[in-house]
GROMACS .gro file of C-alpha atoms in nm:
model
  157
    1MET     CA    1  -0.854  -0.455   0.262
    2ILE     CA    2  -1.027  -0.224   0.015
    3TYR     CA    3  -0.961  -0.222  -0.359
    4GLY     CA    4  -1.087   0.023  -0.618
    5HIS     CA    5  -1.016   0.286  -0.879
    6VAL     CA    6  -0.997   0.660  -0.809
    7LYS     CA    7  -1.248   0.732  -1.088
    8ASP     CA    8  -1.512   0.558  -0.874
    9LEU     CA    9  -1.438   0.759  -0.560
   10ALA     CA   10  -1.755   0.971  -0.555
   11SER     CA   11  -1.996   0.689  -0.641
   12SER     CA   12  -1.850   0.385  -0.466
   13PHE     CA   13  -1.635   0.511  -0.181
   14ALA     CA   14  -1.836   0.792  -0.020
   15TRP     CA   15  -1.863   0.579   0.296
   16LEU     CA   16  -1.486   0.579   0.361
   17PRO     CA   17  -1.380   0.717   0.700
   18THR     CA   18  -1.255   1.077   0.670
   19PRO     CA   19  -0.878   1.001   0.699
   20LEU     CA   20  -0.897   0.739   0.424
   21LYS     CA   21  -1.117   0.961   0.210
   22THR     CA   22  -0.858   1.238   0.251
   23ALA     CA   23  -0.587   1.000   0.129
   24VAL     CA   24  -0.783   0.868  -0.169
   25GLU     CA   25  -0.900   1.215  -0.274
   26HIS     CA   26  -0.536   1.327  -0.265
   27LEU     CA   27  -0.458   1.042  -0.505
   28LYS     CA   28  -0.730   1.159  -0.739
   29THR     CA   29  -0.634   1.527  -0.738
   30THR     CA   30  -0.253   1.514  -0.745
   31ASP     CA   31  -0.036   1.477  -1.055
   32PHE     CA   32   0.212   1.226  -0.914
   33ALA     CA   33   0.382   1.184  -1.252
   34ALA     CA   34   0.508   1.541  -1.217
   35LEU     CA   35   0.637   1.509  -0.859
   36PRO     CA   36   0.988   1.388  -0.781
   37ALA     CA   37   1.015   1.060  -0.593
   38GLY     CA   38   1.035   1.116  -0.220
   39ASN     CA   39   0.839   1.164   0.103
   40TYR     CA   40   0.580   1.435   0.164
   41GLU     CA   41   0.353   1.529   0.454
   42LEU     CA   42  -0.020   1.552   0.388
   43GLN     CA   43  -0.133   1.599   0.750
   44GLY     CA   44   0.185   1.613   0.955
   45ASN     CA   45   0.308   1.273   1.072
   46ASP     CA   46  -0.047   1.132   1.075
   47ILE     CA   47  -0.088   1.114   0.696
   48ARG     CA   48   0.231   1.090   0.491
   49VAL     CA   49   0.288   1.039   0.120
   50GLN     CA   50   0.567   0.835  -0.041
   51VAL     CA   51   0.624   0.864  -0.417
   52ILE     CA   52   0.823   0.557  -0.524
   53ASP     CA   53   0.995   0.460  -0.850
   54MET     CA   54   1.087   0.092  -0.854
   55LEU     CA   55   1.132  -0.217  -1.067
   56THR     CA   56   0.882  -0.498  -1.013
   57ARG     CA   57   1.020  -0.836  -0.907
   58PRO     CA   58   0.900  -1.196  -0.897
   59LEU     CA   59   0.656  -1.273  -0.615
   60ALA     CA   60   0.905  -1.522  -0.467
   61ASP     CA   61   1.167  -1.245  -0.437
   62ALA     CA   62   0.941  -1.011  -0.237
   63ARG     CA   63   0.867  -1.044   0.134
   64PRO     CA   64   0.512  -1.024   0.267
   65GLU     CA   65   0.476  -0.731   0.506
   66VAL     CA   66   0.242  -0.583   0.762
   67HIS     CA   67   0.226  -0.257   0.957
   68ARG     CA   68   0.074  -0.207   1.301
   69GLN     CA   69   0.063   0.173   1.345
   70PHE     CA   70  -0.022   0.282   0.991
   71ILE     CA   71  -0.267   0.186   0.718
   72ASP     CA   72  -0.119   0.169   0.368
   73VAL     CA   73  -0.312   0.326   0.082
   74GLN     CA   74  -0.121   0.205  -0.225
   75PHE     CA   75  -0.184   0.364  -0.564
   76LEU     CA   76  -0.036   0.286  -0.904
   77VAL     CA   77   0.059   0.585  -1.118
   78GLN     CA   78   0.244   0.413  -1.402
   79GLY     CA   79   0.306   0.053  -1.514
   80ALA     CA   80   0.150  -0.268  -1.384
   81GLU     CA   81   0.205  -0.441  -1.053
   82LYS     CA   82   0.079  -0.743  -0.864
   83ILE     CA   83   0.033  -0.723  -0.489
   84GLY     CA   84  -0.002  -1.040  -0.285
   85VAL     CA   85  -0.264  -1.017  -0.010
   86ALA     CA   86  -0.362  -1.237   0.283
   87ALA     CA   87  -0.512  -1.212   0.628
   88ASP     CA   88  -0.259  -1.190   0.909
   89THR     CA   89  -0.335  -1.507   1.103
   90GLY     CA   90  -0.059  -1.460   1.358
   91HIS     CA   91   0.099  -1.788   1.245
   92ASN     CA   92   0.341  -1.651   0.986
   93LEU     CA   93   0.714  -1.697   1.041
   94VAL     CA   94   0.879  -1.358   1.099
   95PHE     CA   95   1.172  -1.277   0.871
   96SER     CA   96   1.248  -0.931   1.014
   97ASP     CA   97   1.081  -0.735   1.294
   98GLN     CA   98   1.130  -0.362   1.232
   99LEU     CA   99   0.810  -0.249   1.403
  100ALA     CA  100   0.984  -0.023   1.656
  101GLU     CA  101   1.199   0.153   1.395
  102ARG     CA  102   0.987   0.153   1.078
  103ASP     CA  103   0.643   0.007   1.161
  104LEU     CA  104   0.738  -0.286   0.938
  105LEU     CA  105   0.712  -0.659   1.000
  106LEU     CA  106   0.838  -0.884   0.721
  107TYR     CA  107   0.735  -1.249   0.698
  108THR     CA  108   0.922  -1.529   0.523
  109ASP     CA  109   0.600  -1.635   0.351
  110VAL     CA  110   0.225  -1.631   0.408
  111ASP     CA  111  -0.057  -1.886   0.372
  112ASN     CA  112  -0.367  -1.846   0.155
  113GLU     CA  113  -0.229  -1.556  -0.047
  114SER     CA  114  -0.425  -1.403  -0.335
  115THR     CA  115  -0.303  -1.137  -0.575
  116LEU     CA  116  -0.437  -0.805  -0.697
  117THR     CA  117  -0.335  -0.667  -1.033
  118MET     CA  118  -0.280  -0.295  -1.007
  119THR     CA  119  -0.313  -0.072  -1.314
  120PRO     CA  120  -0.280   0.307  -1.333
  121GLY     CA  121  -0.549   0.468  -1.116
  122SER     CA  122  -0.616   0.163  -0.899
  123PHE     CA  123  -0.567   0.175  -0.525
  124ALA     CA  124  -0.566  -0.073  -0.239
  125VAL     CA  125  -0.601  -0.003   0.132
  126PHE     CA  126  -0.418  -0.239   0.366
  127PHE     CA  127  -0.509  -0.236   0.734
  128PRO     CA  128  -0.285  -0.365   1.018
  129THR     CA  129  -0.449  -0.709   0.982
  130ASP     CA  130  -0.375  -0.730   0.606
  131VAL     CA  131  -0.050  -0.886   0.492
  132HIS     CA  132   0.061  -0.747   0.157
  133ARG     CA  133   0.348  -0.821  -0.082
  134PRO     CA  134   0.383  -0.517  -0.311
  135GLY     CA  135   0.596  -0.452  -0.617
  136CYS     CA  136   0.555  -0.788  -0.788
  137VAL     CA  137   0.576  -0.871  -1.158
  138VAL     CA  138   0.265  -0.894  -1.373
  139ASP     CA  139   0.423  -1.041  -1.690
  140GLN     CA  140   0.786  -0.935  -1.672
  141PRO     CA  141   0.988  -0.694  -1.458
  142GLN     CA  142   0.909  -0.332  -1.538
  143ALA     CA  143   0.963   0.014  -1.398
  144ILE     CA  144   0.662   0.143  -1.209
  145ARG     CA  145   0.572   0.457  -1.023
  146LYS     CA  146   0.353   0.412  -0.720
  147VAL     CA  147   0.237   0.614  -0.426
  148VAL     CA  148   0.193   0.487  -0.073
  149ILE     CA  149  -0.003   0.707   0.164
  150LYS     CA  150   0.054   0.611   0.527
  151VAL     CA  151  -0.251   0.688   0.744
  152ARG     CA  152  -0.215   0.653   1.122
  153ALA     CA  153  -0.451   0.369   1.217
  154SER     CA  154  -0.556   0.540   1.542
  155LEU     CA  155  -0.725   0.815   1.335
  156LEU     CA  156  -0.999   0.563   1.257
  157ALA     CA  157  -1.070   0.489   1.626
   0.00000   0.00000   0.00000
């Protein structure tokens, strides 16, 4: 997992692999507040952008998730959000396996979870070995706008 702020892209994240740098630079240079919610292609099906408006929810009401084919680059545009994070140990109880249809595996819960607090401009990169539980409440439920850029993991091979 990688965590940072887009303002630090040039100084702290110059080492990012090209596909991830492409995603994070897109976050820095795009006015996502002006775009309608929806799905957009950045580089065909290999790098896709999702603009999402949602209401945060309690951590206990959100399912931990993991993806196998894509890396998530999550970015907060507006509001505040907590994201639970943990290593995927392979011992988590599966709630729903949607890997074939949506590249999504939901767990019932996860051990040794920490949380990140996302504020506008912050981003987090979740690899296929990183369990994450996005969209969680910081203080109370609130409307947020976030962007998830899906980067095909095989581009980093």
